Protein backbone atom coordinates (compact mmCIF):
# COMPACT_ATOMS: atom_id res chain seq x y z
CA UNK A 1 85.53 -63.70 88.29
CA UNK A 2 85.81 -59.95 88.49
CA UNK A 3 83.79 -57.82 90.13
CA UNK A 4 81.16 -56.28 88.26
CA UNK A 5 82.56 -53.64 85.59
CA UNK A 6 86.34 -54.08 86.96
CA UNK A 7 87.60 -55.51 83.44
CA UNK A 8 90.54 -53.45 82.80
CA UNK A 9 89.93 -50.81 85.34
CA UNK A 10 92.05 -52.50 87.71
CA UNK A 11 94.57 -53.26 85.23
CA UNK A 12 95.04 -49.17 84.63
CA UNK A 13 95.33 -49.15 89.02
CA UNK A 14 98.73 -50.06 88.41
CA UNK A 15 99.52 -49.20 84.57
CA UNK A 16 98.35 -45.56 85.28
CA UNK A 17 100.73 -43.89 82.61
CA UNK A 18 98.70 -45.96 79.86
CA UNK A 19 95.68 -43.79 80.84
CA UNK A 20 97.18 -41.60 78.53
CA UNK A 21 97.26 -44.37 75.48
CA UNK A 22 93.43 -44.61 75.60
CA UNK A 23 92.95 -40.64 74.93
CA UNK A 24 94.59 -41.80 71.43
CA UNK A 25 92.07 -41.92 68.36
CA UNK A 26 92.60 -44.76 67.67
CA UNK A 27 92.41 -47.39 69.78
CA UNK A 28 92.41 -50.92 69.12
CA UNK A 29 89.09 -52.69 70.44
CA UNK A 30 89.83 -55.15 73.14
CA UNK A 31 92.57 -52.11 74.84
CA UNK A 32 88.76 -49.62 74.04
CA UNK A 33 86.95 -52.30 75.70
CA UNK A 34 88.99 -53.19 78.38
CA UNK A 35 89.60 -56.52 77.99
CA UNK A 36 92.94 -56.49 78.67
CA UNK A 37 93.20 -60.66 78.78
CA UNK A 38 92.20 -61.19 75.28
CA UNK A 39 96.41 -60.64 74.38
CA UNK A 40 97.47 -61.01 78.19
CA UNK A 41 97.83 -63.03 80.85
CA UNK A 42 96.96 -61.10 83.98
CA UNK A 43 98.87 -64.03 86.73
CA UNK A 44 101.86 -65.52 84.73
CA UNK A 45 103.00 -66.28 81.03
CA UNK A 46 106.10 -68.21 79.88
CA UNK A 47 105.93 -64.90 77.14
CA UNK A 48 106.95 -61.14 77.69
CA UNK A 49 105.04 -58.73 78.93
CA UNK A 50 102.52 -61.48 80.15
CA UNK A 51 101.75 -62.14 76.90
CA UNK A 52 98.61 -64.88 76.51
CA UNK A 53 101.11 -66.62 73.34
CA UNK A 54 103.86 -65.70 70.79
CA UNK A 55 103.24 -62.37 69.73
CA UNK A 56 103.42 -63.28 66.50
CA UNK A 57 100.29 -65.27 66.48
CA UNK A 58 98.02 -63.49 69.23
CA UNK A 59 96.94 -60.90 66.30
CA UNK A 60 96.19 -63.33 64.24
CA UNK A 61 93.91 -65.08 66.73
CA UNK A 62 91.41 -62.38 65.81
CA UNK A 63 92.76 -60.94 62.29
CA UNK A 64 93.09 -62.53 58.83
CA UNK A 65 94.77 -60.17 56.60
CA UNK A 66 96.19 -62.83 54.25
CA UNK A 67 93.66 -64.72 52.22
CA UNK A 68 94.16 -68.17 50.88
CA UNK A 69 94.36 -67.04 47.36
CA UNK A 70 96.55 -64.33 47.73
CA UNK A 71 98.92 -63.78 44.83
CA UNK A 72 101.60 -62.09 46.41
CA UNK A 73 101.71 -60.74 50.02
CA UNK A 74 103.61 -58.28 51.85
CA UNK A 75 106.47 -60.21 54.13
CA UNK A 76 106.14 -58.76 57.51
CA UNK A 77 102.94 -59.71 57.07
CA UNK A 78 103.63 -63.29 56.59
CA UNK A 79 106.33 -62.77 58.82
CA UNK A 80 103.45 -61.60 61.38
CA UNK A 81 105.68 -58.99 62.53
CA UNK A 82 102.25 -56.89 62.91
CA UNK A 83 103.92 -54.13 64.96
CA UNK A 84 106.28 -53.52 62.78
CA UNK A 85 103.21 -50.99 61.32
CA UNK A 86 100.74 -50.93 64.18
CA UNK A 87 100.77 -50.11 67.52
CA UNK A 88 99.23 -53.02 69.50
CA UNK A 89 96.99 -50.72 72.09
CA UNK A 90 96.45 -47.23 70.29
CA UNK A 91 97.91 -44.83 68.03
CA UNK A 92 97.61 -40.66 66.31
CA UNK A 93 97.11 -42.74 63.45
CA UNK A 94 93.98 -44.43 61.98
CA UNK A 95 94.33 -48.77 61.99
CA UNK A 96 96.74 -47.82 64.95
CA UNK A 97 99.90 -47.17 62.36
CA UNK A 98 102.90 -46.38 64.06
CA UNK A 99 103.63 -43.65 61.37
CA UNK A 100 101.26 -41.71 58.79
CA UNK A 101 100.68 -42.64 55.06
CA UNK A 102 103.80 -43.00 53.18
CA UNK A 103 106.43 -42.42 55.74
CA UNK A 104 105.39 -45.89 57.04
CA UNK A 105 106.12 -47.39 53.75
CA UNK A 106 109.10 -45.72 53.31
CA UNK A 107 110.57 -46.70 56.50
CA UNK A 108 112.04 -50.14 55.11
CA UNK A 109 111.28 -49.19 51.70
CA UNK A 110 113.59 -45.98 51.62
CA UNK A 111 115.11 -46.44 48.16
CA UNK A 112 111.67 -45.70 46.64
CA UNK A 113 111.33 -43.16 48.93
CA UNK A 114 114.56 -41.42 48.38
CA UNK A 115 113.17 -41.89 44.90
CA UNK A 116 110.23 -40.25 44.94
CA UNK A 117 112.08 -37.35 47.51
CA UNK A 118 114.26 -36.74 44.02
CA UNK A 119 112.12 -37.12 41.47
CA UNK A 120 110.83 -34.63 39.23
CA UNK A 121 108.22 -35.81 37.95
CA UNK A 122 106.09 -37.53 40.28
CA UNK A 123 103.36 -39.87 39.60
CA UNK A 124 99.74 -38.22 41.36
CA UNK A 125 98.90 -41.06 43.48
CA UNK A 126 102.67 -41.68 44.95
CA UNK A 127 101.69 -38.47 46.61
CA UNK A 128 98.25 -39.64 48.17
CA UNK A 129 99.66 -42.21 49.12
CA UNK A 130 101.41 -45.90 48.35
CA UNK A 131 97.92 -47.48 49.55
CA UNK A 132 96.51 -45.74 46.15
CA UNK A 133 97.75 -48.91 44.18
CA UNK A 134 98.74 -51.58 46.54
CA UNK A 135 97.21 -53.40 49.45
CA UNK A 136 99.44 -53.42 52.59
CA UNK A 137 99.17 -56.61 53.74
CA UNK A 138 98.27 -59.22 50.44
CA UNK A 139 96.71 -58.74 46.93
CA UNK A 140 94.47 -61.51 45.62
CA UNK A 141 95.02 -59.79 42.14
CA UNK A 142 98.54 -59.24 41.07
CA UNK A 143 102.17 -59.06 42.26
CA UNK A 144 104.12 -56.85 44.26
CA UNK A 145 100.88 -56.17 46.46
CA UNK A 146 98.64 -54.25 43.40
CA UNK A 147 95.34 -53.61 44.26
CA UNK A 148 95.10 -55.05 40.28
CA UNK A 149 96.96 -56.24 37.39
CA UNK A 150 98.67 -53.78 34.98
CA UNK A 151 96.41 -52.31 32.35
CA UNK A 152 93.24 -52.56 34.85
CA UNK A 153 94.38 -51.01 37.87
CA UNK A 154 95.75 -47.74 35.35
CA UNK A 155 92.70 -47.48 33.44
CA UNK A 156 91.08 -46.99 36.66
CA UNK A 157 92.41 -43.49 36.94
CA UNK A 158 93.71 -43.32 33.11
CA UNK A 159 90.89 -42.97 30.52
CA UNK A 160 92.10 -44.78 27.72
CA UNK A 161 88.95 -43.96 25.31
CA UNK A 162 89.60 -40.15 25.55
CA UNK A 163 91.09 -38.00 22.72
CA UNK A 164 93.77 -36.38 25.14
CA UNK A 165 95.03 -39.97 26.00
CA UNK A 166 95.44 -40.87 22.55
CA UNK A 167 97.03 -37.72 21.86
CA UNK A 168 99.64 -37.88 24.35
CA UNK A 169 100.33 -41.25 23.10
CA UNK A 170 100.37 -40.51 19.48
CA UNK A 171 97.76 -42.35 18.35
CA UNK A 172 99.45 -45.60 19.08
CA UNK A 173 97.20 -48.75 20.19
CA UNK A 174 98.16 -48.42 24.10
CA UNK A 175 95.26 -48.93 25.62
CA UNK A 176 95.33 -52.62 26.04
CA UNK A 177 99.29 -52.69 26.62
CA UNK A 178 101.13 -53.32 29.40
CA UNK A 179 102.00 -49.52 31.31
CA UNK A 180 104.70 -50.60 32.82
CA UNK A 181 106.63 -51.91 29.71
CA UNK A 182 106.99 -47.79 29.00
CA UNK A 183 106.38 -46.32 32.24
CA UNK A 184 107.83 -46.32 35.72
């Protein structure tokens, strides 16, 4: 029972410092719209920061990112430790990531990133980006959050039919083998 357009404006009347957030770009929807109430309580909440429920399950209220039939999925995700990677109102980085690209990844996965920091040969899309391969939250596909299983999700970049691939694997009948079994 608001006045007329007041949704969120008069929460920024006292959270004026958050102003700031919303010049972000990206901003997650209801903090865009200014409907502040879908994730808090505005009058009283047995849950910090007048959170509406557990913050574990309020981003789930509106966002699936495990499906039924996942094969594997990542475990902060189950976890639904969502802001472990995003930034509940807005963020420098797109889907509201606290960090960019890799260095997300990397921040509880640092052996592979200490990894990839020494190696010296480097696989191309490590350095586009983990999100080249896997999914971050669950794969429906294959393990360890692949986009795909092993051959398919390879042959997707790797031509397996071309002379130069045959050639740099003399001649032998890779095509339909497992990568990994030979590659890192």
């Amino acid at each position: 029972k608001l006045k007329p357009g007041a949704t969120g404006k008069i929460c920024l009347n006292c959270h004026v410092t958050f102003q700031e957030k919303l010049k972000s770009p990206s901003v997650h929807t209801p903090v865009k719209t200014g409907n502040c109430s879908e994730c808090h309580n505005p009058h009283a909440s047995s849950h910090g920061k007048l959170l509406s429920d557990d913050a574990s399950k309020i981003c789930s209220k509106c966002h699936s990112v495990v499906p039924k039939n996942a094969v594997s999925a990542h475990k902060v995700v189950v976890e639904q430790n969502c802001t472990f990677c995003h930034d509940t109102h807005a963020s420098q980085y797109k889907f509201n990531l606290t960090k960019d690209g890799n260095e997300l990844c990397f921040t509880c996965h640092s052996d592979l990133g200490d990894a990839t920091k020494k190696a010296k040969f480097k696989h191309q899309p490590v350095g586009k980006g983990c999100l080249s391969c896997h999914n971050p939250h669950a794969s429906v596909k294959s393990g360890h959050l692949l986009k795909d299983d092993v051959p398919p999700l390879c042959v997707n970049c790797h031509k397996t039919n071309t002379p130069a691939f045959a050639k740099r694997h003399m001649n032998y009948p890779v095509a339909k083998t497992l990568c990994t079994s030979c590659h890192n």
